[in-house]
Amino acid sequence: MAIHAVLALDRERLRTEHAQFSRLVVALTANGCRVTTLVFGPPFGNDHPADRPIGLGRVIHFPEHLAPWLRAARFQELLEEFDRDTPDLIWSAGIDCWAITARLAKAIKRPMIVQVDGQLEVKRARKLGRLIQVAGFIASTEPIA
């Protein structure tokens, strides 16, 4: 049985590191994983290579800015999307998507892995670790780790 991973990326992280994430998804897929990429932000356009999600597996868009009365309904749609095919883990990269992915991980009772790439993210990751059980942190450099 293949592992199903959700790779959650905020718009800024996808735009700056799209090639790296595409290679990661291709490598995971080649090793038998199924990857769903959850992208936070507006729908794709054509002004940047990251706006054409080639090599990111199945892509699900989640609006970055929603009116408060629409958030619960959109989150419920996201849960229903994963209801038939529950992921085994959630990899969250980018501060802007941590709140939703933490809520998602708690709702589907799956581990969440958080990627931190800077001092601001390290400070916020400490607070996140107190709110939800994080399975692990991935740091880009030794000082950040």
Short mmCIF file of C-alpha atoms in Angstrom, two decimals:
data_model
loop_
_atom_site.label_atom_id
_atom_site.label_comp_id
_atom_site.label_asym_id
_atom_site.label_seq_id
_atom_site.Cartn_x
_atom_site.Cartn_y
_atom_site.Cartn_z
CA MET A 1 0.00 0.00 0.00
CA ALA A 2 1.43 3.36 -1.06
CA ILE A 3 1.89 6.22 1.36
CA HIS A 4 -0.27 9.24 0.63
CA ALA A 5 1.38 12.54 1.58
CA VAL A 6 -0.06 16.04 1.46
CA LEU A 7 2.46 18.75 0.67
CA ALA A 8 1.00 22.08 1.82
CA LEU A 9 2.69 25.16 0.38
CA ASP A 10 1.92 28.81 0.80
CA ARG A 11 2.08 30.95 -2.31
CA GLU A 12 5.39 32.63 -1.44
CA ARG A 13 7.16 29.34 -0.71
CA LEU A 14 5.87 27.81 -3.94
CA ARG A 15 7.04 30.78 -5.98
CA THR A 16 10.55 30.82 -4.50
CA GLU A 17 11.18 27.08 -4.36
CA HIS A 18 8.94 25.59 -7.06
CA ALA A 19 11.73 23.62 -8.75
CA GLN A 20 12.83 22.06 -5.46
CA PHE A 21 9.29 21.00 -4.57
CA SER A 22 8.69 19.64 -8.06
CA ARG A 23 11.81 17.47 -7.73
CA LEU A 24 10.69 16.35 -4.26
CA VAL A 25 7.27 15.31 -5.54
CA VAL A 26 8.77 13.47 -8.51
CA ALA A 27 11.20 11.64 -6.20
CA LEU A 28 8.42 10.69 -3.77
CA THR A 29 6.23 9.49 -6.63
CA ALA A 30 9.10 7.46 -8.08
CA ASN A 31 9.48 5.75 -4.68
CA GLY A 32 5.84 4.74 -4.51
CA CYS A 33 4.24 7.66 -2.65
CA ARG A 34 1.10 9.40 -3.78
CA VAL A 35 1.37 13.16 -3.36
CA THR A 36 -1.36 15.75 -3.16
CA THR A 37 -0.20 19.35 -3.15
CA LEU A 38 -2.32 21.83 -1.23
CA VAL A 39 -1.59 25.35 -2.47
CA PHE A 40 -2.69 28.36 -0.45
CA GLY A 41 -3.34 31.49 -2.43
CA PRO A 42 -5.11 32.63 -5.55
CA PRO A 43 -5.60 30.26 -8.49
CA PHE A 44 -2.67 29.80 -10.82
CA GLY A 45 -1.98 32.39 -13.52
CA ASN A 46 0.69 32.45 -16.18
CA ASP A 47 3.16 34.99 -14.84
CA HIS A 48 5.56 32.59 -13.13
CA PRO A 49 6.78 29.00 -13.72
CA ALA A 50 5.34 28.00 -10.33
CA ASP A 51 1.90 28.96 -11.63
CA ARG A 52 1.95 25.91 -13.88
CA PRO A 53 1.92 23.01 -11.41
CA ILE A 54 3.88 20.51 -13.44
CA GLY A 55 5.29 17.70 -11.33
CA LEU A 56 3.37 18.56 -8.16
CA GLY A 57 0.98 15.62 -8.22
CA ARG A 58 -2.69 16.33 -7.68
CA VAL A 59 -3.11 20.02 -6.82
CA ILE A 60 -5.83 21.40 -4.57
CA HIS A 61 -6.23 25.17 -4.18
CA PHE A 62 -7.27 26.72 -0.89
CA PRO A 63 -7.99 30.47 -0.97
CA GLU A 64 -5.55 32.47 1.11
CA HIS A 65 -7.98 35.21 2.08
CA LEU A 66 -11.54 34.15 2.84
CA ALA A 67 -14.36 36.00 4.49
CA PRO A 68 -14.86 34.69 8.03
CA TRP A 69 -18.29 33.24 7.23
CA LEU A 70 -16.85 31.22 4.33
CA ARG A 71 -13.89 29.65 6.14
CA ALA A 72 -15.80 26.85 7.88
CA ALA A 73 -17.57 25.81 4.67
CA ARG A 74 -14.34 25.78 2.63
CA PHE A 75 -12.54 23.83 5.34
CA GLN A 76 -15.39 21.29 5.37
CA GLU A 77 -15.01 20.91 1.59
CA LEU A 78 -11.30 20.26 2.12
CA LEU A 79 -12.08 17.58 4.73
CA GLU A 80 -14.55 15.93 2.36
CA GLU A 81 -11.91 15.94 -0.36
CA PHE A 82 -9.65 13.90 1.93
CA ASP A 83 -12.46 11.81 3.39
CA ARG A 84 -12.33 9.24 0.59
CA ASP A 85 -8.55 9.19 0.41
CA THR A 86 -7.11 10.11 3.79
CA PRO A 87 -3.45 11.11 3.65
CA ASP A 88 -0.90 9.42 5.90
CA LEU A 89 0.98 12.62 6.71
CA ILE A 90 0.95 16.35 6.09
CA TRP A 91 4.13 18.24 5.21
CA SER A 92 3.59 21.96 5.76
CA ALA A 93 5.94 24.55 4.29
CA GLY A 94 5.28 28.24 4.82
CA ILE A 95 3.90 30.15 7.78
CA ASP A 96 0.75 31.19 5.94
CA CYS A 97 -0.51 27.61 5.70
CA TRP A 98 0.39 26.35 9.18
CA ALA A 99 -2.94 27.25 10.79
CA ILE A 100 -5.02 25.40 8.21
CA THR A 101 -2.72 22.38 8.01
CA ALA A 102 -2.62 22.11 11.81
CA ARG A 103 -6.41 22.16 11.85
CA LEU A 104 -6.49 19.60 9.03
CA ALA A 105 -4.01 17.29 10.78
CA LYS A 106 -6.04 17.46 13.97
CA ALA A 107 -9.32 16.79 12.13
CA ILE A 108 -8.07 13.75 10.20
CA LYS A 109 -5.83 12.56 13.07
CA ARG A 110 -2.63 12.42 11.03
CA PRO A 111 0.92 13.60 11.82
CA MET A 112 2.10 16.99 10.67
CA ILE A 113 5.67 17.74 9.64
CA VAL A 114 6.68 21.40 9.53
CA GLN A 115 9.45 22.80 7.36
CA VAL A 116 11.20 25.84 8.82
CA ASP A 117 13.61 27.96 6.82
CA GLY A 118 14.25 31.08 8.86
CA GLN A 119 14.41 32.62 12.31
CA LEU A 120 10.87 34.04 12.11
CA GLU A 121 9.54 30.58 11.30
CA VAL A 122 11.53 29.07 14.19
CA LYS A 123 9.91 31.50 16.65
CA ARG A 124 6.44 30.78 15.34
CA ALA A 125 7.12 27.04 15.19
CA ARG A 126 7.66 27.01 18.94
CA LYS A 127 4.17 28.42 19.43
CA LEU A 128 2.74 25.99 16.89
CA GLY A 129 4.32 23.07 18.74
CA ARG A 130 2.40 24.08 21.86
CA LEU A 131 -0.93 24.21 20.00
CA ILE A 132 -0.77 20.91 18.13
CA GLN A 133 1.41 17.86 18.30
CA VAL A 134 3.96 18.16 15.50
CA ALA A 135 5.55 14.91 14.36
CA GLY A 136 8.75 16.62 13.32
CA PHE A 137 10.47 19.72 12.05
CA ILE A 138 12.61 19.90 8.93
CA ALA A 139 15.24 22.64 8.97
CA SER A 140 17.13 23.87 5.95
CA THR A 141 20.40 24.56 7.81
CA GLU A 142 22.14 23.41 10.96
CA PRO A 143 21.84 26.76 12.81
CA ILE A 144 18.08 26.80 12.23
CA ALA A 145 17.83 23.22 13.47
#
